[in-house]
PDB file of C-alpha atoms in Angstrom:
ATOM      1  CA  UNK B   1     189.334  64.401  56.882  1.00  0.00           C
ATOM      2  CA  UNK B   2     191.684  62.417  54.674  1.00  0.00           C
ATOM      3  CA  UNK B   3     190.690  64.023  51.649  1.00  0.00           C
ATOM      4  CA  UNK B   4     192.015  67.125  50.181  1.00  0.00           C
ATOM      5  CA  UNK B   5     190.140  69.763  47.965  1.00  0.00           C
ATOM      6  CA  UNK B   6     193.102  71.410  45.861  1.00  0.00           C
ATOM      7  CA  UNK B   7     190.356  73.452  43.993  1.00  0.00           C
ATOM      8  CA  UNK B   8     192.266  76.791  45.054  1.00  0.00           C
ATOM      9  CA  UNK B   9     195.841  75.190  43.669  1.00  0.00           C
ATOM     10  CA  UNK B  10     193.570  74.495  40.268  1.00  0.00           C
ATOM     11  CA  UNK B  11     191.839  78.300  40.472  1.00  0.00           C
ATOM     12  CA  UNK B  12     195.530  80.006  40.652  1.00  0.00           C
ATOM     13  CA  UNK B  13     196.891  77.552  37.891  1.00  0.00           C
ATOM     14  CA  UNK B  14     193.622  78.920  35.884  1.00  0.00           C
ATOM     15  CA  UNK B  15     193.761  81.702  36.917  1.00  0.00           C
ATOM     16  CA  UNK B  16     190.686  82.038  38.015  1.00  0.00           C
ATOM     17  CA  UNK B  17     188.381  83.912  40.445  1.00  0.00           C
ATOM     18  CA  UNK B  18     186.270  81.858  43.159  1.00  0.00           C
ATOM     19  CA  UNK B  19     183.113  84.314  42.578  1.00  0.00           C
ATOM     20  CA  UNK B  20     183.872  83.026  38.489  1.00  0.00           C
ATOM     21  CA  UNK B  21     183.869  79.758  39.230  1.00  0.00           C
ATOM     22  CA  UNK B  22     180.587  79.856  41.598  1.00  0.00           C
ATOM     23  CA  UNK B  23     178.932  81.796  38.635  1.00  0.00           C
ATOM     24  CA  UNK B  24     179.625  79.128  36.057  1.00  0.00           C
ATOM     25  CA  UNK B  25     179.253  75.930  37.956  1.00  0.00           C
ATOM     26  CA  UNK B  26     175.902  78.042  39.718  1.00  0.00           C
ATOM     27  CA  UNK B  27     176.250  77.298  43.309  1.00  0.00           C
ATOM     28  CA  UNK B  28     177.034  80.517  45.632  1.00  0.00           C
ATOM     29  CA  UNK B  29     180.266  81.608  46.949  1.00  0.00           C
ATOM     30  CA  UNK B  30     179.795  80.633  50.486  1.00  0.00           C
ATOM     31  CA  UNK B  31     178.990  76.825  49.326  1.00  0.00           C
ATOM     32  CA  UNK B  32     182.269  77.054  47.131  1.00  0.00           C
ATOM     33  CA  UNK B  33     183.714  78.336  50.446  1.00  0.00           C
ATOM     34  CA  UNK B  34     182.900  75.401  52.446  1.00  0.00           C
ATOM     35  CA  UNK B  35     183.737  73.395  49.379  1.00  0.00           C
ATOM     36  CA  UNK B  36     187.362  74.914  49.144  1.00  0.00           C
ATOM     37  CA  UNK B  37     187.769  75.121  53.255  1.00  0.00           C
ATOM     38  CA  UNK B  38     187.204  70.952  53.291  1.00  0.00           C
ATOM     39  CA  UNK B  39     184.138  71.467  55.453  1.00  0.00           C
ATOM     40  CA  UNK B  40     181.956  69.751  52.840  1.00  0.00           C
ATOM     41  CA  UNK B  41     180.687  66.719  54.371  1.00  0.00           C
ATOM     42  CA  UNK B  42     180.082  65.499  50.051  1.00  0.00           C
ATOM     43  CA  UNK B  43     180.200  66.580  46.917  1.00  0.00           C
ATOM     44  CA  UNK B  44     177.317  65.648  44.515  1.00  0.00           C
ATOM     45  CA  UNK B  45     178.932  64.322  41.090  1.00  0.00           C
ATOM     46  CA  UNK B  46     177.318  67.157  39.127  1.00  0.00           C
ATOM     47  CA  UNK B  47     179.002  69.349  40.748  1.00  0.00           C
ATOM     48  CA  UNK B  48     182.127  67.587  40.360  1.00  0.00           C
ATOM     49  CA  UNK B  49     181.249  67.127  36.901  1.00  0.00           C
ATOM     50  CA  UNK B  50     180.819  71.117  36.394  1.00  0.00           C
ATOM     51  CA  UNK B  51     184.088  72.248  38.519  1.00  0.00           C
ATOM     52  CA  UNK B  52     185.838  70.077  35.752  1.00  0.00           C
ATOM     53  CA  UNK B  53     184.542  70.964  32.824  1.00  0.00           C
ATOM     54  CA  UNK B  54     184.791  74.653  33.865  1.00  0.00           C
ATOM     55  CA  UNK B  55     188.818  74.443  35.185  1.00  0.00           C
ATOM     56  CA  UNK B  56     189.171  71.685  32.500  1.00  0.00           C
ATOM     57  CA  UNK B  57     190.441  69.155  34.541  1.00  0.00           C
ATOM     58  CA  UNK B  58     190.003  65.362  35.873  1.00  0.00           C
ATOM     59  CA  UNK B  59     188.478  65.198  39.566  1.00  0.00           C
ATOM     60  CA  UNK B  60     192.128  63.492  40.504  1.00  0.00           C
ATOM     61  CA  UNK B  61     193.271  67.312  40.278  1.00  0.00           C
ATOM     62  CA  UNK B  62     190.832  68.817  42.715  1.00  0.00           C
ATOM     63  CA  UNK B  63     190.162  66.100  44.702  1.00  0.00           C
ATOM     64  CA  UNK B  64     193.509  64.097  46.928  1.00  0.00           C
ATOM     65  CA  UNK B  65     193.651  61.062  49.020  1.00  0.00           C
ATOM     66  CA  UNK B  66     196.193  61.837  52.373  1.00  0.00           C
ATOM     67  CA  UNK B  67     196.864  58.852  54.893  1.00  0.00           C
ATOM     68  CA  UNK B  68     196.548  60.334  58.156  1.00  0.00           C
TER      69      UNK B  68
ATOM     70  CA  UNK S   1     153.831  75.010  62.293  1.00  0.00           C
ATOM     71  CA  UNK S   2     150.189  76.624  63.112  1.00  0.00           C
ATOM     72  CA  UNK S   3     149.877  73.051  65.031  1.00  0.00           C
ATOM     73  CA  UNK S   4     153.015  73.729  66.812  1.00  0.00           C
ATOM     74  CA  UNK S   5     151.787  77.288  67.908  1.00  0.00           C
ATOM     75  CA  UNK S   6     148.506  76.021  68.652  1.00  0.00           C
ATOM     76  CA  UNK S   7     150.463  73.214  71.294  1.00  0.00           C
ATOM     77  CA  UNK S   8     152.656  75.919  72.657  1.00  0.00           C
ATOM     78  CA  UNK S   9     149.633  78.194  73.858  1.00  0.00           C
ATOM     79  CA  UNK S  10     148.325  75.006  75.516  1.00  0.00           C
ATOM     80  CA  UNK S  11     151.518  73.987  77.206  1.00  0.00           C
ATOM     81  CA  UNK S  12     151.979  77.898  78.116  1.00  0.00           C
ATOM     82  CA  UNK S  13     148.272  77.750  79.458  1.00  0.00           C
ATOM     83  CA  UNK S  14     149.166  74.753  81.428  1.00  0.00           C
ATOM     84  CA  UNK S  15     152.069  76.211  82.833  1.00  0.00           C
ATOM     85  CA  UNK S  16     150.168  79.252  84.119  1.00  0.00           C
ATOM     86  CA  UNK S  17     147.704  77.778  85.498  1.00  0.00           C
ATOM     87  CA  UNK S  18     149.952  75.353  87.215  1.00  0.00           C
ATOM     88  CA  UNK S  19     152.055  78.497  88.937  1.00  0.00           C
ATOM     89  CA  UNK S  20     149.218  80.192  89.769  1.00  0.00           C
ATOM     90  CA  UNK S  21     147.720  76.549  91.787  1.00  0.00           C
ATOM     91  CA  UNK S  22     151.545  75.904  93.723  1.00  0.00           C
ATOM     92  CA  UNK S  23     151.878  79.759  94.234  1.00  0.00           C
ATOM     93  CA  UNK S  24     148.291  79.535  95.932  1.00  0.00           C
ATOM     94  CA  UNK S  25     149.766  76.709  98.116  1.00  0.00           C
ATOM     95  CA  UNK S  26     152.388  79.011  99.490  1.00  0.00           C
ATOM     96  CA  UNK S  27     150.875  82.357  99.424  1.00  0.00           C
ATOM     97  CA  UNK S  28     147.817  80.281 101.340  1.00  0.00           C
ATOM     98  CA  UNK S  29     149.837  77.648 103.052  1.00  0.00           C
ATOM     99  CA  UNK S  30     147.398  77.034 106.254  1.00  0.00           C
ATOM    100  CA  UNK S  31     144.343  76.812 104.437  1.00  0.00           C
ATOM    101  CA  UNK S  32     145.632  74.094 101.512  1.00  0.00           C
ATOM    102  CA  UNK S  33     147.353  72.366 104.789  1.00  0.00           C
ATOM    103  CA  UNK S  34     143.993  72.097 106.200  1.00  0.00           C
ATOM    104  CA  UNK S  35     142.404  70.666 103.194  1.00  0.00           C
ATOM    105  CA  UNK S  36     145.031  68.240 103.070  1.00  0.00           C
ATOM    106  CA  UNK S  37     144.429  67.573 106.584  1.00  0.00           C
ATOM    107  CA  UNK S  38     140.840  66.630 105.448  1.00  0.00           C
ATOM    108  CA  UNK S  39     141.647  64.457 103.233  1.00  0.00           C
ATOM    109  CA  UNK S  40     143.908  62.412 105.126  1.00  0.00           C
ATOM    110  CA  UNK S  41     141.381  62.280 107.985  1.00  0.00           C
ATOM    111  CA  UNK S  42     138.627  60.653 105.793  1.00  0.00           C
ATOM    112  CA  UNK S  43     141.012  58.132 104.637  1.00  0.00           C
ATOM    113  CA  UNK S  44     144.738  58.136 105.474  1.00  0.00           C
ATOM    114  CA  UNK S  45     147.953  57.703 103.344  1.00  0.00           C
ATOM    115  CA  UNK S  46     150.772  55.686 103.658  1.00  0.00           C
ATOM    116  CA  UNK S  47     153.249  58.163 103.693  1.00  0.00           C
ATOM    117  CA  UNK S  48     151.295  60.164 106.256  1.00  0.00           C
ATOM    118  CA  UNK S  49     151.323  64.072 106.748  1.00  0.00           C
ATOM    119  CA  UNK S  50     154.348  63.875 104.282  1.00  0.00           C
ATOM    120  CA  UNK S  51     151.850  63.355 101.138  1.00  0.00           C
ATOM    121  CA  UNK S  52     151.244  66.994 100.938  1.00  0.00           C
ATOM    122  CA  UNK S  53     155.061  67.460 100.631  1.00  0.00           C
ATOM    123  CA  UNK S  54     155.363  64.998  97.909  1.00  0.00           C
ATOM    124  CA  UNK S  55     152.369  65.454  95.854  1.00  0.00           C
ATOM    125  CA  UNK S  56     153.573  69.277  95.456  1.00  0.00           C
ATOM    126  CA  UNK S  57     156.877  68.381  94.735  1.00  0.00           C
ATOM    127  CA  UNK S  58     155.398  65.795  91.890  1.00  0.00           C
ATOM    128  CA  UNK S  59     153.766  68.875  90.784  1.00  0.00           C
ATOM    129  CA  UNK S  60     157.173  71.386  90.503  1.00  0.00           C
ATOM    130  CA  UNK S  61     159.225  68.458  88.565  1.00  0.00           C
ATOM    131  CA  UNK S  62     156.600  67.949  86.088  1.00  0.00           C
ATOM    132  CA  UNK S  63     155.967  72.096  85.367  1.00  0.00           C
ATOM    133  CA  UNK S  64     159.738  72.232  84.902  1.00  0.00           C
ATOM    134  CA  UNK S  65     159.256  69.238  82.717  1.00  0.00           C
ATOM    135  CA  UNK S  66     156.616  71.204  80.457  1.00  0.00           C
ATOM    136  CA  UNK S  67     158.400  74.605  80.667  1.00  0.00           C
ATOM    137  CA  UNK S  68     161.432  72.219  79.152  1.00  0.00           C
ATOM    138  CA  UNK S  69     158.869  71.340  76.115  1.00  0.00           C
ATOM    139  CA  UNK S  70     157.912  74.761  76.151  1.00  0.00           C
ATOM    140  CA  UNK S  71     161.237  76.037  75.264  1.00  0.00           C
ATOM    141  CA  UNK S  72     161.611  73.189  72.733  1.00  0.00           C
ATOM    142  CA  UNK S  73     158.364  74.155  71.290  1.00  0.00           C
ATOM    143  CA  UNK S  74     159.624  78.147  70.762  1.00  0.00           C
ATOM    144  CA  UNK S  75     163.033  77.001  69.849  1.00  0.00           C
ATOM    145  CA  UNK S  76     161.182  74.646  66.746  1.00  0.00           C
ATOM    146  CA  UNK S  77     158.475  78.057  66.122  1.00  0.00           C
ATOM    147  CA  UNK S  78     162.158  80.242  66.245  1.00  0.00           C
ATOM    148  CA  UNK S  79     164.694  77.895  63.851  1.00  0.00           C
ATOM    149  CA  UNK S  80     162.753  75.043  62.415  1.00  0.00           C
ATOM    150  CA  UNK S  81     162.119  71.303  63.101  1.00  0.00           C
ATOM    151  CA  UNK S  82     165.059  70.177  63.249  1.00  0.00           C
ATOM    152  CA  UNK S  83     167.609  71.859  65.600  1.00  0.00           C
ATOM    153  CA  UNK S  84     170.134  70.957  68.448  1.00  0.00           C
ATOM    154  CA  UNK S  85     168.630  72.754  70.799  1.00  0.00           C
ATOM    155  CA  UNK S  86     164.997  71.377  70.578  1.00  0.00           C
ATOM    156  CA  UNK S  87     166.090  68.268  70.704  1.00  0.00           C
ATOM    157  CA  UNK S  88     168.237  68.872  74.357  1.00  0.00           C
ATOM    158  CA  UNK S  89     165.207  70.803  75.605  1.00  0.00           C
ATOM    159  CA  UNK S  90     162.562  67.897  74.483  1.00  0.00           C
ATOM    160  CA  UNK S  91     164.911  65.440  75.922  1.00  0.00           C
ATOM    161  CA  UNK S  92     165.352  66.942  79.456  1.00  0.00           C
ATOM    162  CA  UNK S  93     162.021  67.513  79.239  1.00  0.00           C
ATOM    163  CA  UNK S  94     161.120  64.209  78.656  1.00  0.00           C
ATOM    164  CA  UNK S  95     162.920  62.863  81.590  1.00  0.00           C
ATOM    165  CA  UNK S  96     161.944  64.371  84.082  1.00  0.00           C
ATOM    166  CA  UNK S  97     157.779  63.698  83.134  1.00  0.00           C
ATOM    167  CA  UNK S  98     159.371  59.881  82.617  1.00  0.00           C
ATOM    168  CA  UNK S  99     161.071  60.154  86.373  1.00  0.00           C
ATOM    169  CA  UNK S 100     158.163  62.256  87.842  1.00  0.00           C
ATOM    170  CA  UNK S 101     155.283  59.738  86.475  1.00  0.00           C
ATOM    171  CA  UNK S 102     157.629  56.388  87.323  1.00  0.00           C
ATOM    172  CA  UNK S 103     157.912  58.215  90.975  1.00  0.00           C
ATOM    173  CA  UNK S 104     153.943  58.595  91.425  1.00  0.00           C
ATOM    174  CA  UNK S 105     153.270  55.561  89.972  1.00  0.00           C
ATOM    175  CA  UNK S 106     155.762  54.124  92.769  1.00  0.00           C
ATOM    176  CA  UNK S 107     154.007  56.402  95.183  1.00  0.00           C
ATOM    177  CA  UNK S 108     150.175  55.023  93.927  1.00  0.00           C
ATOM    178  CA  UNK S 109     151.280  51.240  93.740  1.00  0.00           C
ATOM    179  CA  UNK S 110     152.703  51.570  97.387  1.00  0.00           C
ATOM    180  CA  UNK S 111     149.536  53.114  98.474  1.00  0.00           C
ATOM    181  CA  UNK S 112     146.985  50.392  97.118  1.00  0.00           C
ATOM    182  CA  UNK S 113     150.087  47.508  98.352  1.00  0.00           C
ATOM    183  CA  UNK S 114     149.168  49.322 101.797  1.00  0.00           C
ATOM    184  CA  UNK S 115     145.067  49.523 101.017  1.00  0.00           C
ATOM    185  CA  UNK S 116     145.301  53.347 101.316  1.00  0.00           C
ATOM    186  CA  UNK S 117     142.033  55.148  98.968  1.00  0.00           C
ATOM    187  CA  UNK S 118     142.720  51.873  96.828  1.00  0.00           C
ATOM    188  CA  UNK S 119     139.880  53.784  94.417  1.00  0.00           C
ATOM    189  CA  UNK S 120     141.824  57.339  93.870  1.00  0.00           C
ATOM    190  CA  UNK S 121     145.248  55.160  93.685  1.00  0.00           C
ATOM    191  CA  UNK S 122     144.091  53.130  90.796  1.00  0.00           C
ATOM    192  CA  UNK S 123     142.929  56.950  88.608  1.00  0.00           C
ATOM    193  CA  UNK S 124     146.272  58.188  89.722  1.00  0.00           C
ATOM    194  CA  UNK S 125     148.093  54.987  88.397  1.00  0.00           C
ATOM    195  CA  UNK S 126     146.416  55.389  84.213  1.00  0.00           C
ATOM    196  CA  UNK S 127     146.855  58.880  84.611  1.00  0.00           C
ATOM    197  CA  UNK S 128     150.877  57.992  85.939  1.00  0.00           C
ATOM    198  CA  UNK S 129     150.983  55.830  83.294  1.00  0.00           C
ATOM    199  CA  UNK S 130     149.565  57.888  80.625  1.00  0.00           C
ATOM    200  CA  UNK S 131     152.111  60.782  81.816  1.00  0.00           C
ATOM    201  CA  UNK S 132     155.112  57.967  81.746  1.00  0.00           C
ATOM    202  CA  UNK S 133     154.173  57.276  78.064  1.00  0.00           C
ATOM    203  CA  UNK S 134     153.859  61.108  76.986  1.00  0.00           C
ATOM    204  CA  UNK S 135     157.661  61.379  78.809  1.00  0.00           C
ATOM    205  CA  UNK S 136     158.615  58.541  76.641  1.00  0.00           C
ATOM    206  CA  UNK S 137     157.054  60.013  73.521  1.00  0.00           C
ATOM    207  CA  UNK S 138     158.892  62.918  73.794  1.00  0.00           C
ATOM    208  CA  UNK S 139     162.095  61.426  74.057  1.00  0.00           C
ATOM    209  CA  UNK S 140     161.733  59.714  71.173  1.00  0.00           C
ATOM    210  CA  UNK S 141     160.755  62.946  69.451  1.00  0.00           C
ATOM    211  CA  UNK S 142     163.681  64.230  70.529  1.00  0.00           C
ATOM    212  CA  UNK S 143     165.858  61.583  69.175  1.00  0.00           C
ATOM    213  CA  UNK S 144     164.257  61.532  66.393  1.00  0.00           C
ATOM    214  CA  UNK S 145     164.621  65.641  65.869  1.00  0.00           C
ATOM    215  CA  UNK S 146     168.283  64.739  66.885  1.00  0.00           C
ATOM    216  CA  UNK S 147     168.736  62.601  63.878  1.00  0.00           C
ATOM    217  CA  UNK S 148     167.066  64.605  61.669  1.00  0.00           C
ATOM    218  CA  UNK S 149     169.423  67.613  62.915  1.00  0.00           C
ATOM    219  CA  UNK S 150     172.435  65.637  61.547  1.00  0.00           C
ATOM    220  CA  UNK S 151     171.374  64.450  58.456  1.00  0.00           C
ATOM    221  CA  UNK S 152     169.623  68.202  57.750  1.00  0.00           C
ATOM    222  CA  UNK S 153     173.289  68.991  58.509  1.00  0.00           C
ATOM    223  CA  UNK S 154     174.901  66.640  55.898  1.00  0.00           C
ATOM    224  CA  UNK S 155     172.522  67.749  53.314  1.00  0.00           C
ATOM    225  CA  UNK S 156     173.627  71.427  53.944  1.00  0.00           C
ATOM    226  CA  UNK S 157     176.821  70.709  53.907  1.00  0.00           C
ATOM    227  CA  UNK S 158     176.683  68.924  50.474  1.00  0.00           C
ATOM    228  CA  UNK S 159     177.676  71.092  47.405  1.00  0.00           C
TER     229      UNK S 159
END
């Protein structure tokens, strides 16, 4: 898939814990798992929305566009 | 999912009772040849002593056909509607009733053609036909669960 999650480059610039993360935005680990593995097939916009206002961040830092 | 339980104990039923009627055959070979015999004596077939061999081969393909939806059925009972499995099990399933009814229905339209029992040919072609359209229905049911797999999938995989 041409599109790159860089949520773990955001987490470690946070530094911040995964199971953290999952906690505040309230999904579960494995779904921010798939999330942060690229096997998501989507991502709803509230979750988006939460995953930036928790790393305080735009989606352009979690989310990358790679031709290919 | 009671209604799917309640289908599978039919379909199981079926399928016993349909092993128990082609073991008979085997286990009593001479006796079914003889009624057979009878039968084509009265009023003759137009693919001769050969019918017997064909009708009970009509009769394997479509109990593999229903064990096929039996396993679909479990599979649905064991992981819910919509998996991958159900879906190849209902489709082989259906294919074979769909080849197994077009075959009779070849067999049946070949016998009135040749004016052979032209009054049990024309109860063997609705019930061919009605068997041909159950086929049909249940491989549309299993495109259907097929679809349904990959959008369940999509949803899953949406965070």
């Amino acid at each position: 898939m041409p599109i790159i999650v860089n949520l773990d480059m955001m987490l470690a610039k946070r530094k911040m814990k995964s199971k953290d993360l999952a906690d505040i935005i309230g999904i579960t680990t494995a779904n921010l798992s798939i999330l942060k593995s690229g096997k998501a097939k989507a991502v709803r916009f509230s979750t988006l929305e939460a995953i930036c206002k928790a790393l305080d961040c735009q989606p352009a830092d979690i989310l990358e566009y790679v031709e290919g | 999912m009671i209604k799917i339980k309640v289908l599978l104990g039919f379909a199981i039923c079926y399928v016993v009772f349909n092993i128990i009627h082609l073991s008979s055959q085997v286990i009593h070979f001479r006796s079914w040849r003889t009624i057979y015999q009878s039968i084509l004596d009265s009023g003759n077939s137009f693919f001769g002593k050969s019918i017997w061999l064909i009708q009970n081969m009509i009769s394997f393909v479509t109990l593999i056909g229903i064990i096929y939806v039996c396993v679909a059925l479990f599979k649905i009972i064991k992981s819910g509607y919509f998996n991958i499995q159900a879906s190849r099990s209902f489709k082989i399933g259906g294919l074979l009733l769909c080849f197994v009814a077009a075959l009779d229905l070849i067999r049946a339209i070949l016998e009135i053609s040749a004016s052979y029992q032209t009054e049990f040919q024309i109860g063997y072609l609705m019930v061919n036909g009605l068997l041909f359209l159950m086929g049909f229905g249940i491989l549309i049911i299993s495109k259907i669960i097929k679809n349904g797999t990959l959008l369940k999938q999509e949803s899953d995989l949406t965070i």
